[in-house]
Short mmCIF file of C-alpha atoms in Angstrom, two decimals:
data_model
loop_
_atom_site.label_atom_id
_atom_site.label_comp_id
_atom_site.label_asym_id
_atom_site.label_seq_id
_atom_site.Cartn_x
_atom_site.Cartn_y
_atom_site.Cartn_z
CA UNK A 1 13.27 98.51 101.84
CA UNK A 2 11.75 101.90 101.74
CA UNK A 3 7.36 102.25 101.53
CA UNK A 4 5.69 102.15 98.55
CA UNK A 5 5.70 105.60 98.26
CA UNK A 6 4.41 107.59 94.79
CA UNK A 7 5.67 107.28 91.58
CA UNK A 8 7.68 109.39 89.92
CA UNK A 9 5.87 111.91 87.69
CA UNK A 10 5.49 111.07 84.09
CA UNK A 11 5.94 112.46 80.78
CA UNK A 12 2.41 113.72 80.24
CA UNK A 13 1.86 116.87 77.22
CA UNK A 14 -0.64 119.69 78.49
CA UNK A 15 -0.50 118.35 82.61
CA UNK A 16 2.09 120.93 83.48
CA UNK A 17 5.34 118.07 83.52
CA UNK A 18 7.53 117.81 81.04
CA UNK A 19 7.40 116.11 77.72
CA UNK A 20 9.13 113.29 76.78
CA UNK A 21 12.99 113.37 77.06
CA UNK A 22 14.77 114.90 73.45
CA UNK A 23 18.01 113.31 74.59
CA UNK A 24 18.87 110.02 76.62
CA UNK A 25 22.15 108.50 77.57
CA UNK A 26 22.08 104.62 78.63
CA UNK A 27 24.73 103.73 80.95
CA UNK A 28 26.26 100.40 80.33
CA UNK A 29 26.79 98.18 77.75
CA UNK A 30 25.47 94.90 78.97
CA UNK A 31 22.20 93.41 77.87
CA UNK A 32 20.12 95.66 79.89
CA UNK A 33 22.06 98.79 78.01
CA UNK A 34 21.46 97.07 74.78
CA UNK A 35 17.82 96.21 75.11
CA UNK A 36 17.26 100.06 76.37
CA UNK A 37 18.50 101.21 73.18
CA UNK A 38 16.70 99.15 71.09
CA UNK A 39 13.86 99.45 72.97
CA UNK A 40 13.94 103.49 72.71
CA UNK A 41 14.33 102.91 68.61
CA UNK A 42 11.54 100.72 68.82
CA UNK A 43 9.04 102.71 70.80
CA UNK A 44 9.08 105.92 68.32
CA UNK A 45 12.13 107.62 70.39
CA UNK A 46 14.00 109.58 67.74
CA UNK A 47 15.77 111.88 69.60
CA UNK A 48 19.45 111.78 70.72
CA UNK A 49 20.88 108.71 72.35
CA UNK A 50 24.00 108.02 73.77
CA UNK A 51 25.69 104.57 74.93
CA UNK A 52 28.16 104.63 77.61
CA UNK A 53 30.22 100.87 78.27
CA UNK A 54 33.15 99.79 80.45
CA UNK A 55 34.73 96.86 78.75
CA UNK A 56 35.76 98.17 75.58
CA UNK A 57 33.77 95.57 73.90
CA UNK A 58 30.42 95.55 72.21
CA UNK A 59 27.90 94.16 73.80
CA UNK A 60 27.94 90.28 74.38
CA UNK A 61 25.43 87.96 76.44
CA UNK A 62 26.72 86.43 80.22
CA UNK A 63 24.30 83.35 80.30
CA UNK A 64 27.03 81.55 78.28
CA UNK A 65 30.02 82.37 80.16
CA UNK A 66 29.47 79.62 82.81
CA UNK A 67 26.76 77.55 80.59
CA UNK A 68 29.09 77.35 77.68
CA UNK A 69 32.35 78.28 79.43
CA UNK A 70 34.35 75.55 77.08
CA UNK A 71 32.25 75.01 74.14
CA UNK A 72 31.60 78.12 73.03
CA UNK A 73 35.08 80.30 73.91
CA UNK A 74 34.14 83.32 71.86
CA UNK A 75 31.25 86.12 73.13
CA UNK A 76 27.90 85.24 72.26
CA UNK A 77 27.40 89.15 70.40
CA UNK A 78 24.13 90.99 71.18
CA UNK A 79 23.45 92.17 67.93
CA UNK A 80 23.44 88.67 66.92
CA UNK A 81 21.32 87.15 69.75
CA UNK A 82 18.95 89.87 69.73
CA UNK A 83 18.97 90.50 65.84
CA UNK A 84 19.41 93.77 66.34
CA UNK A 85 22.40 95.89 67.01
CA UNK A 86 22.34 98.53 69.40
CA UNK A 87 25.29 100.44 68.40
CA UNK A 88 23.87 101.08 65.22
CA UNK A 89 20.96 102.43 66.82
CA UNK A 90 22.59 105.01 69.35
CA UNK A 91 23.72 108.37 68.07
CA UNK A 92 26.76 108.54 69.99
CA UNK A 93 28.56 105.15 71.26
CA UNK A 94 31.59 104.94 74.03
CA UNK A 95 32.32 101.33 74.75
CA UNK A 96 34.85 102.08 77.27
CA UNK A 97 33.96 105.09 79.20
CA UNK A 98 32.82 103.91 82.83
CA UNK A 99 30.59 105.92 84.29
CA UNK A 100 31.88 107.68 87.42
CA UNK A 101 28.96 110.17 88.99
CA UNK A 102 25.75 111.22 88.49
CA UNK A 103 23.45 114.67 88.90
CA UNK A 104 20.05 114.92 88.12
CA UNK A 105 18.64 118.38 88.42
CA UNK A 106 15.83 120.41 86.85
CA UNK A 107 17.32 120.94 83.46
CA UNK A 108 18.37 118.15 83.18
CA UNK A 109 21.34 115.00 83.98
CA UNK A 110 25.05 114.96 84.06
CA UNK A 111 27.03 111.27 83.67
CA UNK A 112 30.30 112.06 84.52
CA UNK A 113 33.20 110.14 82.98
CA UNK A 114 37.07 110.14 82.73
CA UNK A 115 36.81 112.18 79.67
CA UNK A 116 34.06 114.81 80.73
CA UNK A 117 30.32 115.06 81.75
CA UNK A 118 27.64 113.37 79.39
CA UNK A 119 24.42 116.12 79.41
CA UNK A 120 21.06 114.41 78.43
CA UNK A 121 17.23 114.94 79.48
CA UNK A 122 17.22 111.36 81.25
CA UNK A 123 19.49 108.49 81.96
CA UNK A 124 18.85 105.07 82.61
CA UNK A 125 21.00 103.10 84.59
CA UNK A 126 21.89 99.81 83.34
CA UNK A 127 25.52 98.72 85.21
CA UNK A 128 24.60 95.44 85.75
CA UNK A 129 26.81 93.89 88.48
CA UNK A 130 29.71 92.79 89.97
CA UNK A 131 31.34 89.59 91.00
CA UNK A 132 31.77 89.48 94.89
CA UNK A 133 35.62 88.38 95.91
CA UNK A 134 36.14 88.63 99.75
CA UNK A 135 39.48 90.67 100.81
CA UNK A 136 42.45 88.14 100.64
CA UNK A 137 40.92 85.83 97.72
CA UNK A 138 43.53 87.43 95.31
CA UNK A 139 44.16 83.34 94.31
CA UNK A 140 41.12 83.05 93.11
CA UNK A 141 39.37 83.93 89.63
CA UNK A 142 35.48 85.49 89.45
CA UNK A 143 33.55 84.51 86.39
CA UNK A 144 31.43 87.53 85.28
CA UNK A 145 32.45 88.77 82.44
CA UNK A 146 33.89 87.75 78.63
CA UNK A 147 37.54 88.74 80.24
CA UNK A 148 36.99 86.76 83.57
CA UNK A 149 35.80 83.47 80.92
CA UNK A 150 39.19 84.05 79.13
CA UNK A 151 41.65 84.08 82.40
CA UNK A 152 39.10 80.95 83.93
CA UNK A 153 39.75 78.83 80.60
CA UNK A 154 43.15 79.75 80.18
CA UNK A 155 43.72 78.79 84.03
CA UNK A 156 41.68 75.47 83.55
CA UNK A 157 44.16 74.49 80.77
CA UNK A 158 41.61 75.25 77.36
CA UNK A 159 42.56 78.58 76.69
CA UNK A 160 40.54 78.28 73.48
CA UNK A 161 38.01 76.15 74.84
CA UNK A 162 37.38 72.49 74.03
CA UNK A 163 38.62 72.87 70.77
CA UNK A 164 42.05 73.69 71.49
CA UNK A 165 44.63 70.85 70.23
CA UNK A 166 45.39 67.92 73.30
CA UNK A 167 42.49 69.03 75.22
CA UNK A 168 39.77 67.35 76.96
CA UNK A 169 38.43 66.05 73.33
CA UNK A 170 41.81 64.41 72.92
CA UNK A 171 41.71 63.22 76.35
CA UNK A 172 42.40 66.29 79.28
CA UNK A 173 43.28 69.80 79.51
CA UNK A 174 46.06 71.39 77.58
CA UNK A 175 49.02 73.11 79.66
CA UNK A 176 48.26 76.71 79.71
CA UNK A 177 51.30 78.75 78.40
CA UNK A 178 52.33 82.29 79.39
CA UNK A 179 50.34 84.77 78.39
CA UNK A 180 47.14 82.53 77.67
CA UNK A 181 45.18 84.58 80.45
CA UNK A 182 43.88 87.05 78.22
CA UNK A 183 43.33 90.81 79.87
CA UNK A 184 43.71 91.13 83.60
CA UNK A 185 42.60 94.20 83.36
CA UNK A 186 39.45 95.56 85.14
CA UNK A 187 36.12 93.06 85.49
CA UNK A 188 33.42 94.78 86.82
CA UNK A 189 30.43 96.58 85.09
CA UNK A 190 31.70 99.83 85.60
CA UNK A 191 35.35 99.57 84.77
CA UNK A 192 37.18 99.67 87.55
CA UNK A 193 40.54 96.77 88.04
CA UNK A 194 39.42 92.83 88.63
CA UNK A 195 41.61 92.81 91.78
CA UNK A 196 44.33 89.46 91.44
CA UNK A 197 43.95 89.24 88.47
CA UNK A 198 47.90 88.28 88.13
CA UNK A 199 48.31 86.31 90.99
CA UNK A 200 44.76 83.88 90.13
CA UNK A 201 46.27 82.92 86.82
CA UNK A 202 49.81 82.56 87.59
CA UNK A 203 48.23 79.10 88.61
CA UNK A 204 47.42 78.64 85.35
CA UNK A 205 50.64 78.56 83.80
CA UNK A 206 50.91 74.54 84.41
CA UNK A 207 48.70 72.03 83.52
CA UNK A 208 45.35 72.74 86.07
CA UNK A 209 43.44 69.47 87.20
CA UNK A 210 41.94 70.61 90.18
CA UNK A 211 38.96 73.34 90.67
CA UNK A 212 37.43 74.48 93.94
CA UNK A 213 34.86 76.40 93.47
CA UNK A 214 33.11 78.48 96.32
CA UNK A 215 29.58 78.70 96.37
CA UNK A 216 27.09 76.29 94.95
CA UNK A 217 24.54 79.07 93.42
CA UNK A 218 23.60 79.32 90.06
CA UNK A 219 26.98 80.31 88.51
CA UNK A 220 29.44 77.97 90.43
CA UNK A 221 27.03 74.33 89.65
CA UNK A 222 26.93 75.39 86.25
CA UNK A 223 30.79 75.98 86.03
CA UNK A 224 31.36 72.75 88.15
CA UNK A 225 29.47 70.88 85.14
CA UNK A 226 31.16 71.62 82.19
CA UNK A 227 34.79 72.03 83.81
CA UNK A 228 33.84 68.22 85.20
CA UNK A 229 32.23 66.88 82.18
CA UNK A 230 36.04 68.07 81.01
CA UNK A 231 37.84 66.51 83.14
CA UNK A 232 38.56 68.13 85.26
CA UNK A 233 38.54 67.19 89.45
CA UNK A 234 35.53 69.62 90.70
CA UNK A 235 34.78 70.24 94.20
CA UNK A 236 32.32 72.95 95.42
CA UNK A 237 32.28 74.31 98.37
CA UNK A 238 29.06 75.85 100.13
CA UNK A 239 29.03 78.11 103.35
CA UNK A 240 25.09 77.13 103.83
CA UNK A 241 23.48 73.84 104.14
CA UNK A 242 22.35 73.36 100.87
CA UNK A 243 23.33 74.36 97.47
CA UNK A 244 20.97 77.05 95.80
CA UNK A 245 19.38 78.05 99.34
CA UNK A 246 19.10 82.22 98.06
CA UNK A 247 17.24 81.48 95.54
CA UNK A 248 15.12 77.92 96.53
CA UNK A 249 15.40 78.13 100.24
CA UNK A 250 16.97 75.06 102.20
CA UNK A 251 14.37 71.97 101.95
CA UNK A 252 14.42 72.38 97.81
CA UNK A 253 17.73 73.40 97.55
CA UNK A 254 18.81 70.23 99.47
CA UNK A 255 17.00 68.11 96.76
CA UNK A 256 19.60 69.89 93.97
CA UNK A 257 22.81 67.96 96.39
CA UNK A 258 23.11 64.61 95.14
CA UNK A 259 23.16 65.65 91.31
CA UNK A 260 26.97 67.20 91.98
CA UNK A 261 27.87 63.31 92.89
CA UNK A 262 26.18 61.74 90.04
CA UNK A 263 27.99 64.55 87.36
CA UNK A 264 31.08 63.80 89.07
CA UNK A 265 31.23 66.58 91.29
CA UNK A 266 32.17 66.35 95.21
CA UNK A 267 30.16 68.83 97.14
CA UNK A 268 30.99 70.06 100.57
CA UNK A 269 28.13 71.80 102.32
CA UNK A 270 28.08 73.75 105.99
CA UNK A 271 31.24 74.27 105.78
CA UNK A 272 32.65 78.03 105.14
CA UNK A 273 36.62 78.99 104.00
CA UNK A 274 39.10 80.36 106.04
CA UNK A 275 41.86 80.96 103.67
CA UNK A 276 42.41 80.90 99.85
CA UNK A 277 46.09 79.83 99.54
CA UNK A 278 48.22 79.42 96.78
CA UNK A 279 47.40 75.85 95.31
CA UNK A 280 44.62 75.64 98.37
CA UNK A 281 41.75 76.35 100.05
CA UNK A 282 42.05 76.31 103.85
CA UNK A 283 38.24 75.13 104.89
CA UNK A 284 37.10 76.73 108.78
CA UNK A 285 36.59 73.07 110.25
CA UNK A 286 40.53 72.72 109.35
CA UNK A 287 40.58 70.36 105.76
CA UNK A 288 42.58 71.16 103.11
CA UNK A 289 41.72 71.31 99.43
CA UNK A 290 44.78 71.16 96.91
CA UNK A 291 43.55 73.25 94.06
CA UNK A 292 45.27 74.46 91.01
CA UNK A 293 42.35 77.04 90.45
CA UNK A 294 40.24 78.65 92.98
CA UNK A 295 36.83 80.26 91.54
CA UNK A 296 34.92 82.54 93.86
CA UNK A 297 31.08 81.71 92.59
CA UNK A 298 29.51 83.27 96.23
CA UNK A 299 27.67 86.19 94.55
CA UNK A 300 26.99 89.72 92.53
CA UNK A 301 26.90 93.05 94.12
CA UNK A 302 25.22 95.97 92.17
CA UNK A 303 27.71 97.69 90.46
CA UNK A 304 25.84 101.52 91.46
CA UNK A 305 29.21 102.91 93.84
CA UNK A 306 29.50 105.62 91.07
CA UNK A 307 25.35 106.68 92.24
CA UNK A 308 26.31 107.60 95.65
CA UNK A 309 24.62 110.98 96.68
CA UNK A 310 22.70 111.14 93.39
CA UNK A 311 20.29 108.22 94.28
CA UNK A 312 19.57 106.36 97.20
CA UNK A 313 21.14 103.07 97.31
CA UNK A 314 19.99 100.27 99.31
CA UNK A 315 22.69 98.30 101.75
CA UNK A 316 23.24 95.73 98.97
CA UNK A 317 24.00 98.58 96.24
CA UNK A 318 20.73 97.78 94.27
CA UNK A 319 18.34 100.84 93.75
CA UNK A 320 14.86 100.41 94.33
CA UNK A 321 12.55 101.43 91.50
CA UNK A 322 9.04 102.17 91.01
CA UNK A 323 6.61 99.83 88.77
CA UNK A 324 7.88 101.83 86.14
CA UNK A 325 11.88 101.39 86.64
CA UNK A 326 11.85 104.97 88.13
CA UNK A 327 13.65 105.39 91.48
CA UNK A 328 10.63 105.49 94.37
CA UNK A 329 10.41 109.24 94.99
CA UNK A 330 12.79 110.15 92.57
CA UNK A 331 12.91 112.07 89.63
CA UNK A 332 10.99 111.13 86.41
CA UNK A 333 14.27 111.88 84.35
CA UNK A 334 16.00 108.62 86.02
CA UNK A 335 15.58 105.19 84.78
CA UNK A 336 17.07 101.88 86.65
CA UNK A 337 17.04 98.35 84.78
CA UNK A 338 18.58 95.24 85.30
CA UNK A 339 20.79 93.87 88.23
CA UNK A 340 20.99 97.32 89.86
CA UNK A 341 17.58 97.27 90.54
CA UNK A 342 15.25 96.20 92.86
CA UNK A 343 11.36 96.70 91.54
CA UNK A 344 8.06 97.28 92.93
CA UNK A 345 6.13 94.53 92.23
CA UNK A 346 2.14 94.36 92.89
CA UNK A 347 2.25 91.39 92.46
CA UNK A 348 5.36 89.51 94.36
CA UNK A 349 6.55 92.65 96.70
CA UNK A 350 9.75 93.70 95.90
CA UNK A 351 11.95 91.52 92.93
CA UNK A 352 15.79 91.89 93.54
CA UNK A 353 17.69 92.07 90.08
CA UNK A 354 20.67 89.76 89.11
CA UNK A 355 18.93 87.63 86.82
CA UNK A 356 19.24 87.78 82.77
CA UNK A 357 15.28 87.86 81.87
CA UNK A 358 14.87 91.35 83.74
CA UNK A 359 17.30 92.76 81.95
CA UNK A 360 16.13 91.44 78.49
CA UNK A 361 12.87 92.68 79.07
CA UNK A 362 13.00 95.16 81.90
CA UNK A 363 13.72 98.37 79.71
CA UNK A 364 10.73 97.95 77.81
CA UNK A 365 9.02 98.73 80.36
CA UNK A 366 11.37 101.28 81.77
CA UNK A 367 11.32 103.16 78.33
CA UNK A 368 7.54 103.26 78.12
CA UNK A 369 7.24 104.59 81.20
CA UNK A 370 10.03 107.32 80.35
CA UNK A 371 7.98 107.92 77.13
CA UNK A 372 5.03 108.15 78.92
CA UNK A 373 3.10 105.27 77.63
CA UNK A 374 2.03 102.01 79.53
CA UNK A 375 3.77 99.13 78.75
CA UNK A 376 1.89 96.26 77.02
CA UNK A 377 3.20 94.00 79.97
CA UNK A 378 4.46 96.06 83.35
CA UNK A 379 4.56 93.41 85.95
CA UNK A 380 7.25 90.95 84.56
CA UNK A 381 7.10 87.81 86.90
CA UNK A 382 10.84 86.68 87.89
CA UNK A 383 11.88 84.11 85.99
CA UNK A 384 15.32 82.31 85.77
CA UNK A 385 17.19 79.71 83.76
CA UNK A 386 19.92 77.03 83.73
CA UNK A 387 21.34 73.87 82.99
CA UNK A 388 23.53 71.92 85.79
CA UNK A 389 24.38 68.83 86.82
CA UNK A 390 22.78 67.17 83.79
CA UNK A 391 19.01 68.71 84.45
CA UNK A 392 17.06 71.77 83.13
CA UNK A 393 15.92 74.20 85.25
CA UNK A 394 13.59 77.20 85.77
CA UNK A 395 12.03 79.41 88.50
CA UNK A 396 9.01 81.56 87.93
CA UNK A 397 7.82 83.41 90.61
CA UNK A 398 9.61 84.68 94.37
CA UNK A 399 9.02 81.69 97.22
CA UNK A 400 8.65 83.15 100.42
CA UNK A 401 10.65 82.52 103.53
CA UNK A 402 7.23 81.22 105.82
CA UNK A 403 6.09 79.13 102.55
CA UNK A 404 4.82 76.08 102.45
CA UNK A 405 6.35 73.86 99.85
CA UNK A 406 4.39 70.96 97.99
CA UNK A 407 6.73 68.89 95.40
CA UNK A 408 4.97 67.93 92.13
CA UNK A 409 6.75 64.83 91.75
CA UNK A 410 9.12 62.15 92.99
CA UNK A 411 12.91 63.95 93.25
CA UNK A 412 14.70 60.31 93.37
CA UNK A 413 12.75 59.44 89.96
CA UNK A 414 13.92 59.49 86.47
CA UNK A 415 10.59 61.75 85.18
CA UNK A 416 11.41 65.51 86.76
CA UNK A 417 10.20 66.89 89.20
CA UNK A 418 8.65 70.15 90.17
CA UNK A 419 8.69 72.34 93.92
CA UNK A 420 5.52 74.63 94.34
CA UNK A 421 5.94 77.42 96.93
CA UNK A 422 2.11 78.08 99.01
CA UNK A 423 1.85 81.42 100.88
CA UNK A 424 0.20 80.74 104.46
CA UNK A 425 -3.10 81.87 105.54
CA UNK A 426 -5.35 80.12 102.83
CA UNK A 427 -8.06 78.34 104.08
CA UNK A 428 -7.11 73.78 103.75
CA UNK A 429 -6.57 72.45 100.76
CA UNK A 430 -5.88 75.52 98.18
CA UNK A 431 -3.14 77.78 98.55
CA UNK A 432 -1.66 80.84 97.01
CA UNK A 433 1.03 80.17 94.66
CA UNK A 434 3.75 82.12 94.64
CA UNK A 435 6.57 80.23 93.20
CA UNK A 436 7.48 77.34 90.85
CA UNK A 437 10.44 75.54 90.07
CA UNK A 438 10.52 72.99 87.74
CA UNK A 439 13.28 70.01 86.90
CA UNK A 440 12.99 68.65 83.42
CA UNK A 441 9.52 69.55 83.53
CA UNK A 442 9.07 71.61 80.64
CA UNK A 443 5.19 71.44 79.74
CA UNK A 444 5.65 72.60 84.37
CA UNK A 445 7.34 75.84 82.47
CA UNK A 446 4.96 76.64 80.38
CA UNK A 447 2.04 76.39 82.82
CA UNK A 448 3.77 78.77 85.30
CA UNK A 449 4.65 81.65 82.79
CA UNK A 450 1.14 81.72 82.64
CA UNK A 451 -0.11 81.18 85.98
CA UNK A 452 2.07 84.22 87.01
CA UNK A 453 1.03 86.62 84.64
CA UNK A 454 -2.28 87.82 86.23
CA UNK A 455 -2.56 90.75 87.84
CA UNK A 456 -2.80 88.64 91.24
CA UNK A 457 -1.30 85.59 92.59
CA UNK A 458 -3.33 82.73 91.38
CA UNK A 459 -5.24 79.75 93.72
CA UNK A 460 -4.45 76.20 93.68
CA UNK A 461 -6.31 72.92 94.54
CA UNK A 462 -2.96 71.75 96.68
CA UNK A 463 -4.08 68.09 95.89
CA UNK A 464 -4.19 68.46 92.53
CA UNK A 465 -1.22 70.49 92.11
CA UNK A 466 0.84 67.97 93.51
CA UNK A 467 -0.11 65.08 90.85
CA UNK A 468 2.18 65.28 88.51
CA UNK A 469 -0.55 63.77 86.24
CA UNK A 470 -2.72 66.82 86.21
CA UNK A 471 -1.60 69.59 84.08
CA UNK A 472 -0.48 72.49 86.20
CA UNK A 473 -3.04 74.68 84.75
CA UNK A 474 -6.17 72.52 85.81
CA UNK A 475 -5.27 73.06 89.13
CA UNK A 476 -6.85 76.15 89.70
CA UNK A 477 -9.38 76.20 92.51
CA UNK A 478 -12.76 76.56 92.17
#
């Protein structure tokens, strides 16, 4: 990661920089893109703004394509989520124009796309991500985007969800006819083809029973849950030791395994794939997994390829940012939000994107800082969601690799539980807390959102943090 070098200059009137921007254009349509608009609207911006998508589609939220991949078949719209619809608010909407390059100059920036350049006095990046699919996985199907949930569901058998005639509510998966796939056109944030598309749902055309999924992250448990609460046979399989280990680390993430059992779930861990086959997945220790649908669950890459040479991009594609979503060193005119970027944080270091809450409320602080304003809250601890495996839940805060780890809790018990990341170096018996994650815990939630608000990382009496009888916010030291 580069230094914390200065920020980029600011709107100010009468310092000698420019004013505030008379014209934006918002690259991508996703929530981040959304909320930017809005957010503009909403802050007193009444110049000239300009939307720029790559789906053809309005905007829609992703938290319910895995959560609510059979239940709820049909987008979850923005403008309904949000209340508010951001193509009403831009000037100037293109829902399927992928963005393709980018120049920032003096004068001004240039988006190009396949139909010409886009001129504006600042941009703000908001392409979201990605799925990852290694080379030779053209078997299997990603899940990323309202498109990807069609082709998955149709493959599965419930090509219109749980509600479809004969399916799992009248006792299994329908067959999946010809042509039930939906698109196979392109999946990723900025446009470009969902390679095998074809081939992963010519498996579909028969009845599907089996799913392997690949990687037991966030994405892949919470597609394992609903396709097995379904009826479908589910096995996961993880490269690393335990599932969850990016984002929990391997002693917590180990405490997630036996819940894929319980939900009816097997889970093979350690284990990484050699080969995804046609009706199989060829394991490296030699097993073979029959499977009638193969989904690749191992990750998101920033989806920033079209930024090369106009910003620097670090080796995982993300861009990093400034407190104020500004690219460090870079030019005032440039905004980055959501999963493409990675943000200065006073607070935790630096706080890699790829998680829905920075992009809902990322680009109000992004457009402030365009504007020239402070934002009413700037350092946004990270914060993430879900339901798997029949439990709830949520991770404030950015554990540390040399942290020391105090559960809150007994994991075999019926009552939740809740993991409490220390950093080293406090003197016994309080520690610096850096990171919670709670299991049906919910009063656990509430007492971390505001724990990790300050402007520092707040000090805990260890032994009291780890009774699960003391509320989480009487554990402050001193």
């Amino acid at each position: 990661m580069p230094e914390a070098g200065p920020a980029a200059a600011r709107p100010d009137h009468g310092s000698g920089t420019p004013g505030p921007p008379r014209s934006v254009v918002v690259v991508g349509a996703g929530i981040a893109g959304a909320r930017t608009v809005l957010e503009l609207r909403a802050q007193g911006f009444d110049g000239r703004v300009t939307l720029l998508g790559a789906e053809g589609v309005a905007p829609y939220d992703r938290p319910p394509l895995s959560k609510h991949l059979l239940d709820r078949p049909a987008p979850a719209w923005l403008a309904d989520e949000l209340g508010a619809d951001a193509l009403a608010a831009a000037d100037d909407v293109r829902l399927a124009a992928p963005a393709t390059s980018l120049a920032v100059d003096a004068d001004g920036v240039r988006v190009g796309t396949a139909a010409g350049d886009v001129a504006a006095d600042a941009v703000v990046v908001a392409t979201g991500a990605a799925a990852v699919r290694p080379p030779g996985w053209g078997h299997a199907v990603t899940l990323h985007t309202a498109a990807d949930a069609e082709r998955l569901r149709a493959a599965l058998g419930f090509p219109h969800g749980l509600a479809e005639p004969g399916g799992a509510a009248a006792g299994g998966p329908a067959a999946a006819g010809p042509g039930t796939g939906g698109p196979t056109a392109g999946g990723s944030a900025t446009g470009g083809p969902d390679e095998g598309g074809a081939d992963a749902t010519a498996a579909g055309t028969a009845t599907a029973r089996r799913l392997v999924v690949v990687g037991a992250g966030w994405v892949g448990a919470e597609v394992a849950t609903v396709a097995a609460a379904a009826g479908v046979d589910v096995t996961v399989v993880e490269a690393r030791e335990a599932p969850l280990m990016t984002a929990l680390g391997a002693e917590v993430g180990a405490l997630t395994a036996p819940w894929f059992a319980r939900a009816g779930v097997r889970l093979r861990t350690g284990v990484s794939v050699a080969a995804v086959e046609p009706g199989a997945v060829r394991l490296a220790d030699g097993s073979v997994l029959p499977a009638d649908v193969v989904l690749a669950a191992i990750g998101a890459r920033p989806a920033t390829a079209w930024l090369a040479g106009a910003l620097p991009l670090e080796p995982d594609g993300s861009v990093a940012v400034d407190e104020r979503h500004a690219p460090v060193g870079g030019s005032w005119r440039v905004r980055v939000v959501g999963d493409a970027a990675r943000r200065r944080s006073a607070r935790h270091g630096w706080v890699p994107g790829g998680h829905w809450d920075a992009a809902l409320r990322g680009p109000a602080v992004a457009v402030a800082g365009l504007l020239g304003r402070e934002a009413a809250e700037s350092d946004l601890a990270p914060y993430v969601f879900s339901t798997q495996l029949g439990h709830e839940l949520a991770l404030y805060g950015l554990p540390g690799a040399a942290d020391d780890v105090v559960l809150r809790g007994d994991p075999a018990g019926d009552d939740g539980w809740t993991a409490l990341w220390f950093a080293p170096g406090r003197p016994e018996g309080t520690g610096t807390l850096t990171a919670v994650f709670a299991v049906d815990r919910p009063r656990d939630v509430g007492a971390a959102r505001r724990l990790l608000a300050g402007a520092a990382l707040p000090v805990l009496d260890r032994a009291r943090a780890a009774d699960p009888a003391v509320p989480l916010a009487k554990a402050l030291a001193g």
